[in-house]
Short mmCIF file of C-alpha atoms and ligand atoms in Angstrom, two decimals:
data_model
loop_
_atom_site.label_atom_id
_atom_site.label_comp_id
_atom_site.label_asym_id
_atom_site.label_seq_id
_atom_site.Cartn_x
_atom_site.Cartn_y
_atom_site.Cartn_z
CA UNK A 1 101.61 86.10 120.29
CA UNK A 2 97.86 84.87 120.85
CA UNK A 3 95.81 84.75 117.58
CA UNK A 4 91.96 83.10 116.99
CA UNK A 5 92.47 81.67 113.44
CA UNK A 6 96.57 80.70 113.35
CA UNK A 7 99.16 79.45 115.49
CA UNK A 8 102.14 81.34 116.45
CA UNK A 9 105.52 79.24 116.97
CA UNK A 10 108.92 80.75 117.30
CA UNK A 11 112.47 78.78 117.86
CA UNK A 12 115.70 79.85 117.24
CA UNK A 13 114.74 82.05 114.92
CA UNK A 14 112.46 80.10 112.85
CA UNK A 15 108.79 81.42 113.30
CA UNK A 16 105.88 78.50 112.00
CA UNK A 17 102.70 80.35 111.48
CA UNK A 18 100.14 77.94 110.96
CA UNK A 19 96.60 78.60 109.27
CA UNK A 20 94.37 77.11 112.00
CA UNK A 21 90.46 77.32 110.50
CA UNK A 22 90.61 73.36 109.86
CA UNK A 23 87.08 72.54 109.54
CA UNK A 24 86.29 75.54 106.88
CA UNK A 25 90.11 73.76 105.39
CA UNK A 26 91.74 77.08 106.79
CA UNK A 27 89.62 79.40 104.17
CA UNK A 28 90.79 82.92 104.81
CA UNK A 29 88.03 84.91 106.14
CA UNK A 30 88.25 88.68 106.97
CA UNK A 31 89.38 88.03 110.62
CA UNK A 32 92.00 85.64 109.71
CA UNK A 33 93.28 88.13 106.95
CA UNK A 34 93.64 91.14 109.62
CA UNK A 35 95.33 88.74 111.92
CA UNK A 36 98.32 88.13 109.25
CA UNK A 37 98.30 91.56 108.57
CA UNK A 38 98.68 92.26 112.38
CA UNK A 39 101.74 89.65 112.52
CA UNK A 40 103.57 90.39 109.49
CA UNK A 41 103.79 93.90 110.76
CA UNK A 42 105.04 92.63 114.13
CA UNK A 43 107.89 90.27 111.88
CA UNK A 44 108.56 93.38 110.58
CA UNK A 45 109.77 94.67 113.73
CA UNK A 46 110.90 91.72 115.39
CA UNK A 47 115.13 91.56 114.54
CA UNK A 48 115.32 87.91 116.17
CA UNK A 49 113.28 86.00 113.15
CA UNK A 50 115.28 84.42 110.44
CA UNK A 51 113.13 82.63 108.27
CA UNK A 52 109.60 82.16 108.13
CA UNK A 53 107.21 79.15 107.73
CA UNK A 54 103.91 79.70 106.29
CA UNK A 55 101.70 76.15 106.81
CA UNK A 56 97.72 75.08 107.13
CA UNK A 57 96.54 73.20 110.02
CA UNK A 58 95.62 69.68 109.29
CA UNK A 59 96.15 66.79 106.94
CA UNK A 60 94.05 67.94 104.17
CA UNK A 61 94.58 71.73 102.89
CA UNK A 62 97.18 74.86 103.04
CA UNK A 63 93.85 77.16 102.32
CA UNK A 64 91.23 75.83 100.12
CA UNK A 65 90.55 80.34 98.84
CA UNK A 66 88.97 82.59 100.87
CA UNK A 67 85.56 81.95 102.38
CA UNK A 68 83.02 81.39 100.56
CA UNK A 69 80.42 81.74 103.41
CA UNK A 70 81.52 85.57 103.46
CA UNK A 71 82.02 86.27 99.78
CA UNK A 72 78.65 84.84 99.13
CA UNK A 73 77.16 88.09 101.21
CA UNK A 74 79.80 91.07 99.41
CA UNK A 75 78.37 93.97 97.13
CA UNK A 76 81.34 95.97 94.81
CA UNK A 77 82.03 97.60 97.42
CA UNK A 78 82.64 95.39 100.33
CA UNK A 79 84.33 92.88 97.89
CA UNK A 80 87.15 95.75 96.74
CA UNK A 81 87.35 96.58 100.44
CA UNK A 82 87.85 92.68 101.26
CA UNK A 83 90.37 92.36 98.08
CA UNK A 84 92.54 95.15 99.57
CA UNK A 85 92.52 93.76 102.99
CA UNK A 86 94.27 90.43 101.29
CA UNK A 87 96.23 91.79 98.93
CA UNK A 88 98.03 94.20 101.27
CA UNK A 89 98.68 91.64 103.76
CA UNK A 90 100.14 89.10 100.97
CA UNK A 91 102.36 92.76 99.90
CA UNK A 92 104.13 92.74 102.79
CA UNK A 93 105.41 89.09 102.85
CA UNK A 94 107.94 90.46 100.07
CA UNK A 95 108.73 93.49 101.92
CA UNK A 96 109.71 91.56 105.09
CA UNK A 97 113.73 91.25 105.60
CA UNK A 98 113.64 87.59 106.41
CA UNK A 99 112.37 84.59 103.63
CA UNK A 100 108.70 83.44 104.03
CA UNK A 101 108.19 79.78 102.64
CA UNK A 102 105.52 78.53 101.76
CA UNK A 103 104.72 74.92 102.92
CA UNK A 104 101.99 73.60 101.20
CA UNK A 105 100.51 70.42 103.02
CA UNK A 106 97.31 70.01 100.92
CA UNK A 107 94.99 72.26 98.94
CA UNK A 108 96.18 75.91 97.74
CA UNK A 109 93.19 76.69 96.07
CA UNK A 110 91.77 80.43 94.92
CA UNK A 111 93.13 83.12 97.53
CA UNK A 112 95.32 80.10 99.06
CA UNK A 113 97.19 79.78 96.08
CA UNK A 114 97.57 83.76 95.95
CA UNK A 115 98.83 83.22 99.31
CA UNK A 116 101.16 80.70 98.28
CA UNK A 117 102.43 82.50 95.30
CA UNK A 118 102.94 85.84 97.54
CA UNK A 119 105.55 83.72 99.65
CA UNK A 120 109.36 83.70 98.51
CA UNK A 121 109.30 80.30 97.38
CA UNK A 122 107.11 77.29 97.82
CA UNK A 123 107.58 73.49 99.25
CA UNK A 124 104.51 71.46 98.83
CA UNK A 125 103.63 67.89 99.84
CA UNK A 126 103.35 64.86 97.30
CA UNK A 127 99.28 65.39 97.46
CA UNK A 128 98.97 68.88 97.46
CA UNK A 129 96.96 70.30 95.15
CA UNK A 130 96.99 73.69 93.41
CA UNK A 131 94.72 75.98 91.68
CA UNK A 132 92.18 79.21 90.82
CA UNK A 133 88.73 77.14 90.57
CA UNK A 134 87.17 81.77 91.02
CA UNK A 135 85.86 81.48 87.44
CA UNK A 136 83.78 78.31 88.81
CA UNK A 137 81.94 81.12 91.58
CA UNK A 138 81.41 83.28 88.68
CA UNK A 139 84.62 85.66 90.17
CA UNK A 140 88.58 86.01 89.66
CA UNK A 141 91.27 85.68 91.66
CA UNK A 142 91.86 89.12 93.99
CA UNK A 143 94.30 88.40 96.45
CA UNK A 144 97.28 89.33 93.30
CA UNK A 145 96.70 85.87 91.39
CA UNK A 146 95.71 87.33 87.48
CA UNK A 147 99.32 89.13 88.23
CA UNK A 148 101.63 86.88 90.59
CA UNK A 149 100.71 83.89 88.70
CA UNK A 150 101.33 85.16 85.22
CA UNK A 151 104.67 86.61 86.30
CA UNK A 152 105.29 82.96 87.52
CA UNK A 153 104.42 80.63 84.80
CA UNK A 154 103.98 83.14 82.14
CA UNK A 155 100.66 85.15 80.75
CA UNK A 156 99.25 81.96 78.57
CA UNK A 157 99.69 79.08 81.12
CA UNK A 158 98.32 81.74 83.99
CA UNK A 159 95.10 82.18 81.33
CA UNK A 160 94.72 78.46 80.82
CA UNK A 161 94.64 77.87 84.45
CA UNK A 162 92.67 80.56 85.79
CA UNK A 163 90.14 79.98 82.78
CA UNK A 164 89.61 76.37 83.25
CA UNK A 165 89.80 76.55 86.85
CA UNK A 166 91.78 73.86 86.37
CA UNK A 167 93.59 72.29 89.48
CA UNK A 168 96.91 70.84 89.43
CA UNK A 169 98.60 68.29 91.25
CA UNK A 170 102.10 69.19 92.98
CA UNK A 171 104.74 67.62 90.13
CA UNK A 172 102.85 69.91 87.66
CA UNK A 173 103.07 73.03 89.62
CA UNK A 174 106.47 72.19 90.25
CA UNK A 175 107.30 71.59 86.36
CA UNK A 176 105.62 75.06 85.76
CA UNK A 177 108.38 76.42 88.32
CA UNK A 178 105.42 77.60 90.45
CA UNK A 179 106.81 74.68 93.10
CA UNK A 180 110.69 74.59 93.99
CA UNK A 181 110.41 71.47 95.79
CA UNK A 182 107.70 68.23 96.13
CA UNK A 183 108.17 66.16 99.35
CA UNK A 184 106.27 63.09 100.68
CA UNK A 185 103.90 64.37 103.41
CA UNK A 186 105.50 63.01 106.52
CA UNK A 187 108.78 65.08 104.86
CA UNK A 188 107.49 68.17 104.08
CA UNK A 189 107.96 70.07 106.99
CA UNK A 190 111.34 68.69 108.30
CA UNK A 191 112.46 69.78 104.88
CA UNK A 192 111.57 73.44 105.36
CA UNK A 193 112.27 73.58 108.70
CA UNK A 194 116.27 72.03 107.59
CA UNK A 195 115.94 74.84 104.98
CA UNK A 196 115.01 77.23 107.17
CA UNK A 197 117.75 76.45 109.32
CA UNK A 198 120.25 76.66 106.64
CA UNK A 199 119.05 80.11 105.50
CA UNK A 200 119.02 80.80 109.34
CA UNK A 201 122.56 80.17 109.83
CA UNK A 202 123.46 83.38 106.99
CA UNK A 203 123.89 86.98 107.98
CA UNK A 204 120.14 88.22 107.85
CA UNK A 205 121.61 91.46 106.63
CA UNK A 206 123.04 89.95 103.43
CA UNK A 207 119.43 87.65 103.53
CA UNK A 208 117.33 90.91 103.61
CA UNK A 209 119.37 92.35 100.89
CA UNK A 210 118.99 89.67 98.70
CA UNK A 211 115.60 89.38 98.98
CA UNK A 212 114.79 93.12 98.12
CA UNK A 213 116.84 93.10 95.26
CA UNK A 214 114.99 89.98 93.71
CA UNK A 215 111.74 91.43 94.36
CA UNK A 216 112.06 94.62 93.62
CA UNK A 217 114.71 93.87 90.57
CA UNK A 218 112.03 91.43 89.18
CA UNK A 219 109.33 94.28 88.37
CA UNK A 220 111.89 96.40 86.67
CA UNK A 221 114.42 96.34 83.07
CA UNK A 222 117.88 94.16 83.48
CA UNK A 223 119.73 98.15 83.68
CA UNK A 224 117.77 99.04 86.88
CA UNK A 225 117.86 95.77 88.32
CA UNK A 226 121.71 95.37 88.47
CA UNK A 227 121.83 99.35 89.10
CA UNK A 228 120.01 98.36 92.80
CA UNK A 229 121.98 94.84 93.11
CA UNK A 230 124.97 97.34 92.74
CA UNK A 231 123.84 99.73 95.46
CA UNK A 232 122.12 96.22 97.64
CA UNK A 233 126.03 95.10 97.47
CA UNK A 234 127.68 97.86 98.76
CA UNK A 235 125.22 97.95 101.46
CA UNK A 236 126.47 94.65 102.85
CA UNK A 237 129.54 96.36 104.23
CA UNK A 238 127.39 98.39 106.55
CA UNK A 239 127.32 95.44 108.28
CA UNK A 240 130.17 93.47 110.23
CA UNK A 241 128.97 90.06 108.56
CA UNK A 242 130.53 90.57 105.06
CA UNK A 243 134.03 91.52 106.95
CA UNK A 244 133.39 88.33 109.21
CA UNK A 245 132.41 86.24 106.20
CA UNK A 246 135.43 86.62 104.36
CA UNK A 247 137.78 86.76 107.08
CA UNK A 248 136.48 83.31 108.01
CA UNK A 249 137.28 82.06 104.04
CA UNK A 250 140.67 83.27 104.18
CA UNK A 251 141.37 81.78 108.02
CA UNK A 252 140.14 78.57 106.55
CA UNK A 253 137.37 78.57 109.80
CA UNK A 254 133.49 78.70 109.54
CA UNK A 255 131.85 81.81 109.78
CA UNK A 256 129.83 82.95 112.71
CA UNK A 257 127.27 85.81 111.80
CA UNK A 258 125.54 88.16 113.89
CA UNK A 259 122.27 87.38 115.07
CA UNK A 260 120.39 90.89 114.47
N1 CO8 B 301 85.34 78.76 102.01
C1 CO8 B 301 84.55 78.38 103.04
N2 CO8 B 301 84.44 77.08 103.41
C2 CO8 B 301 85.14 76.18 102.73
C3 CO8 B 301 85.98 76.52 101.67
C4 CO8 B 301 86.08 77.90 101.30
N3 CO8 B 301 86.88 78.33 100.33
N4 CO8 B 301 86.54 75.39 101.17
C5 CO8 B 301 86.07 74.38 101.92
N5 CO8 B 301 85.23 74.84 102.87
C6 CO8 B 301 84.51 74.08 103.88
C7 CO8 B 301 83.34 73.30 103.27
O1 CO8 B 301 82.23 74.14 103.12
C8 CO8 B 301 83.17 72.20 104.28
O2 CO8 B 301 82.46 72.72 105.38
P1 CO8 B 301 81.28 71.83 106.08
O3 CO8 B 301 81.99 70.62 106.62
O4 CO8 B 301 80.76 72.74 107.14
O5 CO8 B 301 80.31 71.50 105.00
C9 CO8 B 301 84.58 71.91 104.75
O6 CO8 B 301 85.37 73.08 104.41
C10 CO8 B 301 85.22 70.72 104.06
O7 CO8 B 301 85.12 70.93 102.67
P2 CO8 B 301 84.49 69.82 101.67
O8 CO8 B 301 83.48 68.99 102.39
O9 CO8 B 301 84.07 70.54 100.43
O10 CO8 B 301 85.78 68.92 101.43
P3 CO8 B 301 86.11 68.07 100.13
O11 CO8 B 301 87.28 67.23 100.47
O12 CO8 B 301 84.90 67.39 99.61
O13 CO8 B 301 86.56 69.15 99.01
C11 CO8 B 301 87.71 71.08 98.21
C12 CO8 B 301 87.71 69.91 99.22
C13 CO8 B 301 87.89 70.56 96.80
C14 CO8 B 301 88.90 71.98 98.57
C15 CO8 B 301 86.38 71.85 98.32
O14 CO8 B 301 86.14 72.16 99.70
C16 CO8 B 301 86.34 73.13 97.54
O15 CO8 B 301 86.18 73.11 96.34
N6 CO8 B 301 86.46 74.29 98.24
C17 CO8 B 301 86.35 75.58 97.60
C18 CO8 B 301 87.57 75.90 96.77
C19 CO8 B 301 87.40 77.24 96.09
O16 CO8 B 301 86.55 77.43 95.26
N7 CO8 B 301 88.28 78.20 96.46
C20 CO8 B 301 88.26 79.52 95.90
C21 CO8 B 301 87.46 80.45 96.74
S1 CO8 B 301 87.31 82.05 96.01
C22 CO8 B 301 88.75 82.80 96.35
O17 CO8 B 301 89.64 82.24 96.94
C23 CO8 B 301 88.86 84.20 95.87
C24 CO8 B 301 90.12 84.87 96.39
C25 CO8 B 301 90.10 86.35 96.09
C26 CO8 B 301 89.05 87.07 96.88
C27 CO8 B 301 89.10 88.51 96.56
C28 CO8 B 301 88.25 89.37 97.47
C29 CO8 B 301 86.88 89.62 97.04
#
């Protein structure tokens, strides 16, 4: 797949999607938006991705927020319009049926740490640097960060950031459990990508499962949750991997999923 602002990668079924807009530090404009909206609806599709890596192009930032060159021109209107674009696109990450991590390799500032948060988990370099600097534009955060954030790290820490505009290095993000792993750069993406491979190597019906019942279990009481864990487990069956993975348990052998 051909894109202007991002780089498409696929290999053995780990996609690398890679912010490409290096000199504006991979801000998300409007164009770049529609173009992950474009792909995550073809991932959606596509039964031959495992695992997904979500990365910015260069040494220096993941996305330093959404650019400020086109904000700087919005009315109420175009700005709600804009906000919908980015939050729908960062909606269907958690709808896809295979994990999207996030591999931060330098700033995840404003709408690039709503992107970030929006992924299933995050892995950021040693000098990345997170935070919501919208209050310093006279704005907040509307790519889901007043919400994803505060369901993260809790209502009060999500206030103190986003009302400071305070940024935070990558050992305090990961003590606020917004980070589930800090890696020196030259590390960070050999980690994922061994990650990746790991999570690759599962049934990706049992992976898809999972993932929807987290997601969707998290917005809802402890009753409901478990209720659609129940009905997530019994779905498993549907498919030949759970009769292969415990076969391969009690034959003492390593299991060999399908690949769709
Ligand atoms: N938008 C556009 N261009 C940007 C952005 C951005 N967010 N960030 C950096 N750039 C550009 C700079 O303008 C500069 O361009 P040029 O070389 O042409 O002057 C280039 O990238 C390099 O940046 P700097 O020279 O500033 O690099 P520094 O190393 O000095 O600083 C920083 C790096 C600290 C990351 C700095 O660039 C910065 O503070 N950037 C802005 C961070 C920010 O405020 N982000 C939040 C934006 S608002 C947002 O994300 C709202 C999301 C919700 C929108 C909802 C819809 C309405």
């Amino acid at each position: 797949m051909e894109f202007k602002n991002l780089i498409y990668e696929k290999e053995e079924g780990i996609v690398r999607i890679t912010l490409n807009r290096p000199k504006a530090l991979n801000a998300l404009n409007a164009e770049l938006i529609s173009e992950l909206n474009v792909l995550f609806d073809a991932l959606a599709a596509d039964d031959g991705v495992r695992v997904v890596l979500l990365t910015g192009a260069g040494d220096k930032a993941f996305v330093a927020g959404a650019d400020i060159s086109e904000l700087a021109h919005m009315d109420s209107f175009s700005a709600r319009i804009f906000a919908d674009a980015g939050q729908s696109m960062m909606a269907k990450i958690a709808l896809l049926p295979m994990p999207v991590i996030a591999v931060v390799n330098g700033f995840a500032l404003g709408g690039g740490c709503e992107l970030a948060l929006a992924c299933d988990f995050i892995y950021a370099s040693e000098k990345a640097m997170f935070g919501l600097p919208e209050e310093t534009l006279g704005l907040i955060p509307g790519f889901g960060g007043t919400q994803r954030l505060a369901r993260r790290v809790g209502a009060a820490m999500a206030m103190e950031l986003i009302f400071t505009a305070k940024r935070i290095k990558a050992e305090e993000a990961k003590a606020l459990g917004l980070v589930n792993r800090v890696l020196p750069p030259e590390q960070l993406m050999e980690e994922a990508q061994k990650t990746a491979a790991t999570i690759a190597a599962m049934g990706p019906a049992a992976i898809a499962l999972a993932k929807a019942a987290v997601h969707r279990g998290i917005e809802v009481d402890l009753i409901s949750g478990s209720y659609m864990e129940k009905e997530a487990f019994g779905l498993c069956f549907a498919s030949p991997d759970a009769k292969e993975g415990t076969s391969a348990f009690l034959e003492k052998r390593k299991a060999v999923f399908s690949k769709t």
